Tab-separated table of C-alpha atoms and ligand atoms in Angstrom:
chain	number	residue	atom	x	y	z
I	1	UNK	CA	75.630	34.899	65.293
I	2	UNK	CA	74.671	36.167	61.845
I	3	UNK	CA	73.731	33.501	59.385
I	4	UNK	CA	72.682	30.774	61.804
I	5	UNK	CA	69.091	30.796	60.536
I	6	UNK	CA	70.008	28.950	57.384
I	7	UNK	CA	71.461	25.979	59.249
I	8	UNK	CA	68.046	24.703	60.287
I	9	UNK	CA	67.144	23.519	56.833
I	10	UNK	CA	69.166	21.347	54.528
I	11	UNK	CA	68.289	20.705	50.919
I	12	UNK	CA	70.017	18.158	48.740
I	13	UNK	CA	69.365	17.816	45.063
I	14	UNK	CA	69.706	14.219	43.970
I	15	UNK	CA	69.000	15.266	40.406
I	16	UNK	CA	69.817	18.935	39.764
I	17	UNK	CA	68.371	20.860	36.860
I	18	UNK	CA	70.403	19.813	33.844
I	19	UNK	CA	68.590	22.015	31.386
I	20	UNK	CA	66.396	25.097	31.613
I	21	UNK	CA	63.264	23.081	30.884
I	22	UNK	CA	64.089	20.206	33.212
I	23	UNK	CA	62.674	19.626	36.673
I	24	UNK	CA	64.746	18.583	39.663
I	25	UNK	CA	64.398	16.111	42.528
I	26	UNK	CA	65.634	16.789	45.994
I	27	UNK	CA	65.158	16.213	49.688
I	28	UNK	CA	64.311	18.919	52.185
I	29	UNK	CA	65.276	18.177	55.765
I	30	UNK	CA	64.338	20.136	58.847
I	31	UNK	CA	65.559	18.968	62.235
I	32	UNK	CA	62.854	16.992	64.021
I	33	UNK	CA	60.511	16.673	61.002
I	34	UNK	CA	60.084	13.951	58.412
I	35	UNK	CA	62.277	14.632	55.388
I	36	UNK	CA	60.322	15.798	52.345
I	37	UNK	CA	61.150	14.424	48.926
I	38	UNK	CA	60.577	17.092	46.308
I	39	UNK	CA	58.721	17.989	44.178
I	40	UNK	CA	56.025	17.804	46.851
I	41	UNK	CA	52.974	19.771	47.805
I	42	UNK	CA	52.424	21.862	50.909
I	43	UNK	CA	48.924	21.468	52.328
I	44	UNK	CA	46.966	24.706	52.620
I	45	UNK	CA	45.191	25.193	55.923
I	46	UNK	CA	42.212	27.315	56.764
I	47	UNK	CA	42.181	28.539	60.349
I	48	UNK	CA	44.962	26.085	61.106
I	49	UNK	CA	43.359	22.914	59.721
I	50	UNK	CA	43.193	21.292	56.311
I	51	UNK	CA	39.520	21.760	55.377
I	52	UNK	CA	37.363	18.661	56.025
I	53	UNK	CA	40.205	16.683	57.614
I	54	UNK	CA	40.842	16.011	61.264
I	55	UNK	CA	44.434	15.701	62.435
I	56	UNK	CA	44.280	11.912	62.808
I	57	UNK	CA	42.841	11.428	59.318
I	58	UNK	CA	45.575	13.635	57.946
I	59	UNK	CA	48.213	11.578	59.745
I	60	UNK	CA	46.833	8.149	58.809
I	61	UNK	CA	45.519	8.707	55.302
I	62	UNK	CA	47.552	11.375	53.530
I	63	UNK	CA	51.200	12.067	52.699
I	64	UNK	CA	50.992	15.638	53.941
I	65	UNK	CA	54.498	16.545	55.098
I	66	UNK	CA	54.145	20.315	55.314
I	67	UNK	CA	51.335	22.674	56.251
I	68	UNK	CA	50.940	26.347	55.341
I	69	UNK	CA	49.193	28.739	57.733
I	70	UNK	CA	48.679	32.471	57.316
I	71	UNK	CA	48.833	35.213	59.918
I	72	UNK	CA	45.951	36.901	58.119
I	73	UNK	CA	43.815	33.854	58.793
I	74	UNK	CA	42.425	33.343	62.273
I	75	UNK	CA	44.231	36.491	63.085
I	76	UNK	CA	42.426	36.967	66.354
I	77	UNK	CA	44.207	33.851	67.590
I	78	UNK	CA	47.682	34.401	66.332
I	79	UNK	CA	48.167	37.896	65.068
I	80	UNK	CA	48.594	41.021	67.174
I	81	UNK	CA	47.104	43.103	64.378
I	82	UNK	CA	43.502	42.450	65.279
I	83	UNK	CA	44.128	43.076	68.933
I	84	UNK	CA	45.105	46.654	68.220
I	85	UNK	CA	41.894	47.241	66.361
I	86	UNK	CA	39.744	45.867	69.103
I	87	UNK	CA	39.341	47.635	72.386
I	88	UNK	CA	41.248	45.029	74.376
I	89	UNK	CA	44.620	46.732	74.178
I	90	UNK	CA	46.120	44.609	76.883
I	91	UNK	CA	44.939	41.314	75.463
I	92	UNK	CA	47.489	39.023	73.851
I	93	UNK	CA	46.527	36.605	71.051
I	94	UNK	CA	45.754	33.253	72.740
I	95	UNK	CA	48.231	31.309	70.606
I	96	UNK	CA	51.097	33.554	71.818
I	97	UNK	CA	50.829	32.251	75.340
I	98	UNK	CA	49.669	28.750	74.557
I	99	UNK	CA	51.554	26.399	76.893
I	100	UNK	CA	54.415	24.742	75.068
I	101	UNK	CA	57.809	23.500	76.187
I	102	UNK	CA	60.834	25.545	75.061
I	103	UNK	CA	61.514	23.271	72.102
I	104	UNK	CA	57.914	23.290	70.892
I	105	UNK	CA	56.029	25.775	68.776
I	106	UNK	CA	52.991	27.243	70.560
I	107	UNK	CA	51.278	27.536	67.168
I	108	UNK	CA	51.838	23.834	66.447
I	109	UNK	CA	50.314	22.964	69.812
I	110	UNK	CA	47.469	25.417	69.302
I	111	UNK	CA	46.406	23.869	66.002
I	112	UNK	CA	47.219	20.321	67.185
I	113	UNK	CA	49.563	19.680	64.295
I	114	UNK	CA	51.465	16.410	64.462
I	115	UNK	CA	55.146	16.660	65.357
I	116	UNK	CA	56.705	15.428	62.129
I	117	UNK	CA	54.875	17.820	59.756
I	118	UNK	CA	56.756	20.949	58.714
I	119	UNK	CA	54.902	24.096	59.811
I	120	UNK	CA	55.132	27.094	57.486
I	121	UNK	CA	53.850	30.547	58.394
I	122	UNK	CA	53.186	33.267	55.855
I	123	UNK	CA	51.300	36.540	55.802
I	124	UNK	CA	48.289	35.968	53.552
I	125	UNK	CA	45.789	33.204	52.891
I	126	UNK	CA	46.079	31.075	49.759
I	127	UNK	CA	44.695	32.188	47.416
I	128	UNK	CA	44.649	35.737	48.821
I	129	UNK	CA	41.804	38.118	48.072
I	130	UNK	CA	42.778	41.441	46.513
I	131	UNK	CA	42.759	44.254	49.088
I	132	UNK	CA	41.367	47.685	48.356
I	133	UNK	CA	44.031	49.470	50.394
I	134	UNK	CA	47.613	49.473	49.167
I	135	UNK	CA	50.594	48.633	51.296
I	136	UNK	CA	52.665	51.282	53.049
I	137	UNK	CA	56.380	51.453	53.701
I	138	UNK	CA	55.888	49.410	56.850
I	139	UNK	CA	52.779	47.282	56.323
I	140	UNK	CA	50.780	45.216	53.867
I	141	UNK	CA	47.033	45.278	53.533
I	142	UNK	CA	45.207	42.155	54.692
I	143	UNK	CA	41.652	40.928	55.129
I	144	UNK	CA	40.898	39.509	58.542
I	145	UNK	CA	37.811	38.213	60.262
I	146	UNK	CA	37.201	41.809	61.373
I	147	UNK	CA	37.567	43.342	57.920
I	148	UNK	CA	40.436	45.069	56.157
I	149	UNK	CA	43.534	45.744	58.175
I	150	UNK	CA	47.216	46.486	57.909
I	151	UNK	CA	49.871	44.008	58.966
I	152	UNK	CA	52.958	45.874	60.172
I	153	UNK	CA	56.246	44.080	59.607
I	154	UNK	CA	57.025	44.509	63.289
I	155	UNK	CA	53.834	42.638	64.187
I	156	UNK	CA	54.647	39.908	61.732
I	157	UNK	CA	58.131	39.581	63.232
I	158	UNK	CA	56.602	39.364	66.687
I	159	UNK	CA	54.161	36.680	65.552
I	160	UNK	CA	57.038	34.617	64.151
I	161	UNK	CA	59.052	34.950	67.339
I	162	UNK	CA	56.143	34.022	69.573
I	163	UNK	CA	54.641	31.263	67.434
I	164	UNK	CA	57.905	29.704	66.261
I	165	UNK	CA	56.881	28.018	63.020
I	166	UNK	CA	59.573	25.864	61.366
I	167	UNK	CA	59.692	28.119	58.347
I	168	UNK	CA	58.544	31.711	58.031
I	169	UNK	CA	58.058	33.302	54.646
I	170	UNK	CA	59.430	36.799	54.207
I	171	UNK	CA	56.803	39.503	53.886
I	172	UNK	CA	56.653	40.359	50.199
I	173	UNK	CA	55.142	43.599	48.930
I	174	UNK	CA	53.000	41.864	46.325
I	175	UNK	CA	49.828	43.080	44.665
I	176	UNK	CA	47.036	40.627	44.078
I	177	UNK	CA	44.294	41.198	41.570
I	178	UNK	CA	45.960	43.837	39.425
I	179	UNK	CA	49.322	44.605	37.887
I	180	UNK	CA	51.642	47.134	39.517
I	181	UNK	CA	52.868	50.217	37.637
I	182	UNK	CA	56.545	50.981	37.114
I	183	UNK	CA	56.905	53.197	40.199
I	184	UNK	CA	55.155	50.665	42.329
I	185	UNK	CA	57.423	47.892	41.113
I	186	UNK	CA	60.460	49.810	42.350
I	187	UNK	CA	58.851	50.238	45.742
I	188	UNK	CA	58.035	46.521	45.877
I	189	UNK	CA	61.701	45.545	45.785
I	190	UNK	CA	62.783	48.233	48.243
I	191	UNK	CA	60.090	47.425	50.775
I	192	UNK	CA	60.501	43.668	50.540
I	193	UNK	CA	64.229	44.109	51.141
I	194	UNK	CA	63.754	46.430	54.111
I	195	UNK	CA	61.199	44.097	55.732
I	196	UNK	CA	63.379	41.058	55.144
I	197	UNK	CA	66.346	42.736	56.821
I	198	UNK	CA	64.234	43.688	59.819
I	199	UNK	CA	62.851	40.185	60.063
I	200	UNK	CA	66.327	38.653	59.971
I	201	UNK	CA	67.664	40.925	62.651
I	202	UNK	CA	64.648	40.247	64.874
I	203	UNK	CA	64.977	36.500	64.410
I	204	UNK	CA	68.731	36.417	64.903
I	205	UNK	CA	68.503	38.299	68.145
I	206	UNK	CA	66.385	35.718	69.958
I	207	UNK	CA	66.882	35.965	73.717
I	208	UNK	CA	68.468	32.557	74.201
I	209	UNK	CA	70.234	32.548	70.853
I	210	UNK	CA	68.627	29.295	69.729
I	211	UNK	CA	67.160	29.625	66.262
I	212	UNK	CA	63.955	27.688	65.713
I	213	UNK	CA	62.597	29.258	62.581
I	214	UNK	CA	64.160	29.314	59.142
I	215	UNK	CA	63.411	32.040	56.647
I	216	UNK	CA	62.349	31.813	52.995
I	217	UNK	CA	62.906	35.012	50.997
I	218	UNK	CA	60.372	36.234	48.438
I	219	UNK	CA	61.161	36.433	44.745
I	220	UNK	CA	58.787	39.085	43.437
I	221	UNK	CA	56.463	38.428	40.500
I	222	UNK	CA	57.927	41.273	38.421
I	223	UNK	CA	60.649	41.496	35.794
I	224	UNK	CA	64.175	40.658	36.939
I	225	UNK	CA	65.458	44.144	36.036
I	226	UNK	CA	62.893	45.720	38.301
I	227	UNK	CA	64.095	43.822	41.360
I	228	UNK	CA	67.809	43.811	40.582
I	229	UNK	CA	68.764	45.839	43.633
I	230	UNK	CA	66.797	43.541	45.916
I	231	UNK	CA	68.188	40.387	44.297
I	232	UNK	CA	71.760	41.664	44.620
I	233	UNK	CA	71.255	42.372	48.294
I	234	UNK	CA	69.780	38.910	48.727
I	235	UNK	CA	72.802	37.394	47.073
I	236	UNK	CA	75.501	39.519	48.662
I	237	UNK	CA	74.308	40.456	52.151
I	238	UNK	CA	71.521	38.124	53.167
I	239	UNK	CA	72.504	34.829	51.589
I	240	UNK	CA	73.591	33.248	54.868
I	241	UNK	CA	70.327	34.056	56.601
I	242	UNK	CA	68.006	32.661	53.973
I	243	UNK	CA	67.142	28.955	53.753
I	244	UNK	CA	64.835	28.976	50.778
I	245	UNK	CA	62.870	31.062	48.323
I	246	UNK	CA	59.159	31.707	47.959
I	247	UNK	CA	57.670	32.569	44.573
I	248	UNK	CA	54.280	34.032	43.746
I	249	UNK	CA	54.589	33.134	40.094
I	250	UNK	CA	56.580	30.097	38.970
I	251	UNK	CA	57.890	32.018	35.970
I	252	UNK	CA	59.913	34.168	38.400
I	253	UNK	CA	62.485	31.328	38.681
I	254	UNK	CA	64.423	33.124	35.997
I	255	UNK	CA	65.062	35.963	38.428
I	256	UNK	CA	66.787	33.726	40.986
I	257	UNK	CA	70.471	34.728	41.223
I	258	UNK	CA	72.997	32.054	40.343
I	259	UNK	CA	74.359	31.635	43.862
I	260	UNK	CA	70.861	31.000	45.281
I	261	UNK	CA	69.827	28.354	42.770
I	262	UNK	CA	70.553	25.519	45.170
I	263	UNK	CA	67.948	26.733	47.679
I	264	UNK	CA	64.517	25.050	47.870
I	265	UNK	CA	61.788	26.930	45.990
I	266	UNK	CA	58.223	27.110	47.184
I	267	UNK	CA	55.607	28.377	44.751
I	268	UNK	CA	52.470	29.827	46.308
I	269	UNK	CA	50.659	31.046	43.316
I	270	UNK	CA	49.742	29.419	40.165
I	271	UNK	CA	49.418	25.642	40.402
I	272	UNK	CA	45.719	25.660	39.637
I	273	UNK	CA	45.597	22.333	37.784
I	274	UNK	CA	47.779	19.216	37.384
I	275	UNK	CA	48.897	20.580	33.997
I	276	UNK	CA	50.074	23.804	35.629
I	277	UNK	CA	51.857	21.800	38.313
I	278	UNK	CA	53.827	19.943	35.660
I	279	UNK	CA	54.685	23.233	33.946
I	280	UNK	CA	55.949	24.635	37.251
I	281	UNK	CA	57.942	21.468	37.968
I	282	UNK	CA	59.588	21.800	34.566
I	283	UNK	CA	60.707	25.287	35.627
I	284	UNK	CA	62.444	23.765	38.638
I	285	UNK	CA	59.952	24.469	41.435
I	286	UNK	CA	60.346	22.117	44.410
I	287	UNK	CA	57.255	22.680	46.561
I	288	UNK	CA	53.762	23.892	45.762
I	289	UNK	CA	50.614	24.937	47.503
I	290	UNK	CA	47.826	23.204	45.589
I	291	UNK	CA	44.467	24.879	46.213
I	292	UNK	CA	42.708	22.803	43.562
I	293	UNK	CA	42.579	19.789	45.904
I	294	UNK	CA	40.159	21.448	48.302
I	295	UNK	CA	38.418	23.313	45.456
I	296	UNK	CA	37.623	19.982	43.777
I	297	UNK	CA	36.456	18.482	47.055
I	298	UNK	CA	34.184	21.450	47.782
I	299	UNK	CA	32.719	21.094	44.298
I	300	UNK	CA	31.954	17.401	44.892
I	301	UNK	CA	34.557	16.269	42.385
I	302	UNK	CA	36.576	13.078	42.816
I	303	UNK	CA	39.954	13.639	41.151
I	304	UNK	CA	40.796	10.993	38.570
I	305	UNK	CA	44.284	11.128	37.083
I	306	UNK	CA	47.672	9.540	37.476
I	307	UNK	CA	51.197	10.408	36.466
I	308	UNK	CA	52.557	9.015	34.258
I	309	UNK	CA	49.207	8.650	32.496
I	310	UNK	CA	48.204	5.111	31.608
I	311	UNK	CA	48.926	5.379	27.931
I	312	UNK	CA	46.070	4.481	25.666
I	313	UNK	CA	46.745	5.206	22.035
I	314	UNK	CA	43.118	4.567	21.074
I	315	UNK	CA	41.866	7.472	23.168
I	316	UNK	CA	39.058	9.166	21.233
I	317	UNK	CA	39.002	12.302	23.308
I	318	UNK	CA	40.958	13.560	26.254
I	319	UNK	CA	39.858	12.360	29.687
I	320	UNK	CA	38.445	14.558	32.395
I	321	UNK	CA	40.656	15.061	35.462
I	322	UNK	CA	37.782	14.301	37.804
I	323	UNK	CA	34.325	12.849	38.274
I	324	UNK	CA	31.389	14.956	39.392
I	325	UNK	CA	30.031	12.916	42.280
I	326	UNK	CA	26.769	14.877	42.409
I	327	UNK	CA	25.620	13.116	39.277
I	328	UNK	CA	22.488	11.008	39.653
I	329	UNK	CA	24.095	8.335	37.470
I	330	UNK	CA	25.790	7.097	40.638
I	331	UNK	CA	22.610	6.569	42.639
I	332	UNK	CA	22.875	2.774	42.412
I	333	UNK	CA	26.588	2.519	41.698
I	334	UNK	CA	28.248	0.436	44.393
I	335	UNK	CA	31.736	0.525	42.871
I	336	UNK	CA	34.539	2.572	44.480
I	337	UNK	CA	35.135	6.142	43.271
I	338	UNK	CA	37.999	4.746	41.167
I	339	UNK	CA	38.441	1.031	40.583
I	340	UNK	CA	42.124	0.721	41.427
I	341	UNK	CA	42.308	3.432	44.060
I	342	UNK	CA	43.858	2.372	47.366
I	343	UNK	CA	42.570	5.294	49.412
I	344	UNK	CA	40.473	4.941	52.548
I	345	UNK	CA	37.330	6.109	50.772
I	346	UNK	CA	37.637	3.746	47.821
I	347	UNK	CA	38.529	0.780	50.029
I	348	UNK	CA	35.586	1.300	52.368
I	349	UNK	CA	32.778	3.091	50.511
I	350	UNK	CA	31.134	3.314	47.124
I	351	UNK	CA	29.957	5.959	44.681
I	352	UNK	CA	26.296	5.689	45.614
I	353	UNK	CA	27.111	6.436	49.257
I	354	UNK	CA	29.208	9.503	48.420
I	355	UNK	CA	26.567	10.719	45.971
I	356	UNK	CA	23.934	10.336	48.651
I	357	UNK	CA	26.024	12.151	51.269
I	358	UNK	CA	26.561	15.120	48.958
I	359	UNK	CA	22.895	15.365	48.122
I	360	UNK	CA	21.964	15.103	51.780
I	361	UNK	CA	24.591	17.828	52.512
I	362	UNK	CA	26.249	15.448	54.956
I	363	UNK	CA	29.719	16.701	55.894
I	364	UNK	CA	31.083	13.160	55.652
I	365	UNK	CA	30.709	13.358	51.872
I	366	UNK	CA	33.327	16.104	51.649
I	367	UNK	CA	35.546	14.333	54.181
I	368	UNK	CA	35.610	11.171	52.065
I	369	UNK	CA	36.255	13.160	48.898
I	370	UNK	CA	39.039	15.140	50.533
I	371	UNK	CA	40.781	11.894	51.561
I	372	UNK	CA	40.466	10.468	48.058
I	373	UNK	CA	41.615	13.693	46.392
I	374	UNK	CA	44.696	13.967	48.596
I	375	UNK	CA	45.516	10.353	47.784
I	376	UNK	CA	45.335	11.103	44.057
I	377	UNK	CA	47.622	14.122	44.422
I	378	UNK	CA	50.020	12.122	46.639
I	379	UNK	CA	50.263	9.552	43.850
I	380	UNK	CA	50.696	12.266	41.229
I	381	UNK	CA	53.693	13.757	43.048
I	382	UNK	CA	55.258	10.356	43.775
I	383	UNK	CA	54.882	9.506	40.074
I	384	UNK	CA	56.406	12.821	39.052
I	385	UNK	CA	59.430	12.332	41.329
I	386	UNK	CA	60.005	8.867	39.879
I	387	UNK	CA	59.630	10.110	36.358
I	388	UNK	CA	62.116	12.965	36.887
I	389	UNK	CA	64.513	10.570	38.548
I	390	UNK	CA	64.327	8.148	35.641
I	391	UNK	CA	64.806	10.933	33.129
I	392	UNK	CA	61.442	10.291	31.455
I	393	UNK	CA	59.652	13.448	32.641
I	394	UNK	CA	59.577	15.211	29.294
I	395	UNK	CA	57.824	12.346	27.524
I	396	UNK	CA	55.541	11.627	30.477
I	397	UNK	CA	54.486	15.258	30.650
I	398	UNK	CA	53.639	15.322	26.943
I	399	UNK	CA	51.655	12.107	27.352
I	400	UNK	CA	49.761	13.550	30.330
I	401	UNK	CA	48.801	16.620	28.293
I	402	UNK	CA	47.614	14.379	25.476
I	403	UNK	CA	45.594	12.168	27.820
I	404	UNK	CA	43.843	14.639	30.115
I	405	UNK	CA	41.672	17.651	29.450
I	406	UNK	CA	40.595	19.939	32.288
I	407	UNK	CA	38.968	19.590	35.675
I	408	UNK	CA	35.196	19.137	35.300
I	409	UNK	CA	33.003	22.159	35.853
I	410	UNK	CA	31.284	22.516	39.191
I	411	UNK	CA	27.636	21.472	39.038
I	412	UNK	CA	26.392	20.703	42.525
I	413	UNK	CA	26.395	22.935	45.517
I	414	UNK	CA	29.426	22.786	47.736
I	415	UNK	CA	29.398	23.012	51.507
I	416	UNK	CA	27.892	26.206	52.862
I	417	UNK	CA	30.282	29.037	52.075
I	418	UNK	CA	30.983	31.205	55.061
I	419	UNK	CA	33.530	33.726	56.115
I	420	UNK	CA	35.426	36.819	55.222
I	421	UNK	CA	37.866	34.854	53.104
I	422	UNK	CA	35.388	34.303	50.318
I	423	UNK	CA	34.973	36.824	47.577
I	424	UNK	CA	31.434	38.104	47.244
I	425	UNK	CA	30.157	38.156	43.693
I	426	UNK	CA	29.905	41.933	43.527
I	427	UNK	CA	26.944	44.249	43.311
I	428	UNK	CA	23.857	42.544	42.038
I	429	UNK	CA	25.658	39.204	41.769
I	430	UNK	CA	24.389	35.988	43.270
I	431	UNK	CA	24.585	35.600	47.012
I	432	UNK	CA	27.205	33.364	48.531
I	433	UNK	CA	24.347	31.401	50.075
I	434	UNK	CA	20.594	31.658	49.704
I	435	UNK	CA	18.821	33.469	52.508
I	436	UNK	CA	17.976	30.873	55.099
I	437	UNK	CA	16.966	32.442	58.390
I	438	UNK	CA	15.682	35.931	57.778
I	439	UNK	CA	12.370	34.725	56.308
I	440	UNK	CA	11.646	32.941	59.543
I	441	UNK	CA	11.796	36.261	61.359
I	442	UNK	CA	9.488	38.281	59.207
I	443	UNK	CA	7.720	35.549	57.274
I	444	UNK	CA	7.767	37.263	53.915
I	445	UNK	CA	7.901	35.949	50.388
I	446	UNK	CA	11.572	35.052	50.739
I	447	UNK	CA	10.470	32.007	52.641
I	448	UNK	CA	8.685	30.649	49.627
I	449	UNK	CA	11.846	31.115	47.550
I	450	UNK	CA	13.871	29.115	50.028
I	451	UNK	CA	11.466	26.267	50.388
I	452	UNK	CA	10.456	26.155	46.750
I	453	UNK	CA	13.549	26.810	44.678
I	454	UNK	CA	11.825	25.853	41.420
I	455	UNK	CA	9.775	28.559	39.734
I	456	UNK	CA	7.290	25.887	38.680
I	457	UNK	CA	6.280	25.229	42.247
I	458	UNK	CA	3.265	26.926	43.575
I	459	UNK	CA	4.866	29.500	45.821
I	460	UNK	CA	1.760	31.520	46.482
I	461	UNK	CA	-0.156	28.471	47.509
I	462	UNK	CA	2.434	27.477	50.040
I	463	UNK	CA	2.761	30.948	51.437
I	464	UNK	CA	-0.969	31.086	51.902
I	465	UNK	CA	-0.913	27.888	53.875
I	466	UNK	CA	1.831	29.136	56.143
I	467	UNK	CA	0.862	32.751	56.591
I	468	UNK	CA	-2.841	32.991	55.778
I	469	UNK	CA	-3.114	36.324	57.581
I	470	UNK	CA	-0.449	37.949	55.384
I	471	UNK	CA	-1.626	36.902	51.970
I	472	UNK	CA	-4.589	38.709	50.539
P	1	ZN	ZN1	40.132	6.728	46.237
């Protein structure tokens, strides 16, 4: 029975890495799902959905072929961890018992994910927040809707067995937010190995013997020498049970043992801009989570780039990678976000409308931007695959760097930021959101601040009108 997990996924490289600084093109196939041509991105979900997009929009208007979900996220629905903390000892996470036929994943049904999209389950959100507590020999520290918690590897294994994602990522002992010391690095390899072995034995001992979930093994973001023991075990003992590799830092590709180089590589960490994506592709990464898509959308930015870049030798300065749609210059602009864009938003709406929606804080504004931004990234990846295939990637990448500068800075206000998954700005820092309701309860001066954000406005005057009895 050992080793059958790896047979669920097949990965063919149509253009393998010829050189160290050369990307590769391949095709990832999972039974029952649409094949994924790589390099490709993996959509990042929040509470099981791609932010701002409904399932039908995602199906009809994006090329999303794979979705990442985290146990840490929405843990009350699909992780046993939170249940233990609460008083309902006997309660089972709802997603565990969600009605699904034997060949379906209850998690897929629970989040209403279309059938042909690959479902990937990992431990932590992307990007993860640093946790105050450190991991133990059996658990990693996570941040859930109920606060800090520990995710035991046994609970994670149970979640995988019950939820049956297509691909589960091994639980890596990885620190976020600060660098591990030497002792800690040794423990990282040992723990990750022990957890991986436990996970494999749990998954290979399914009651009916039918594997449904494939496993991607972590490559740790530390020096190769410091994870040698782990990497050897991966290569010698566990090779047949592993279908792919997950990296937290694209530079860790160097640590991948020779015999595992043919496996698909998913990078979770560092693709924070199109430039970084190209760098990671050049290292031979096949799949990426790309948080900057939703970040740009939240900031009201319409992405504006293509790969290969339309070469213009007369370029005076490098172009911005996006347009800030909050800008009042678009108030009367009835052209599409981008002239040649074929996305739903650009074919049906204009800049003035999107600018208005953002300023009115209408959710549709972010929906339309999210559709456009996914379309731009879809085109970017399709262009990159073509370019690698044609052997022109090196030149195209250099041209892209010459043509484009950075993503524009955020100017407007995004959608209201809520939830445990957002980092607070620290002591004395700005609030995530201005106070909105408390002033209505006690009618103090805060109210004036909310209604009159400009210091030039006559706050006292207004307060006097509203609460004459309180103002002397
Ligand atoms: Zn568009």
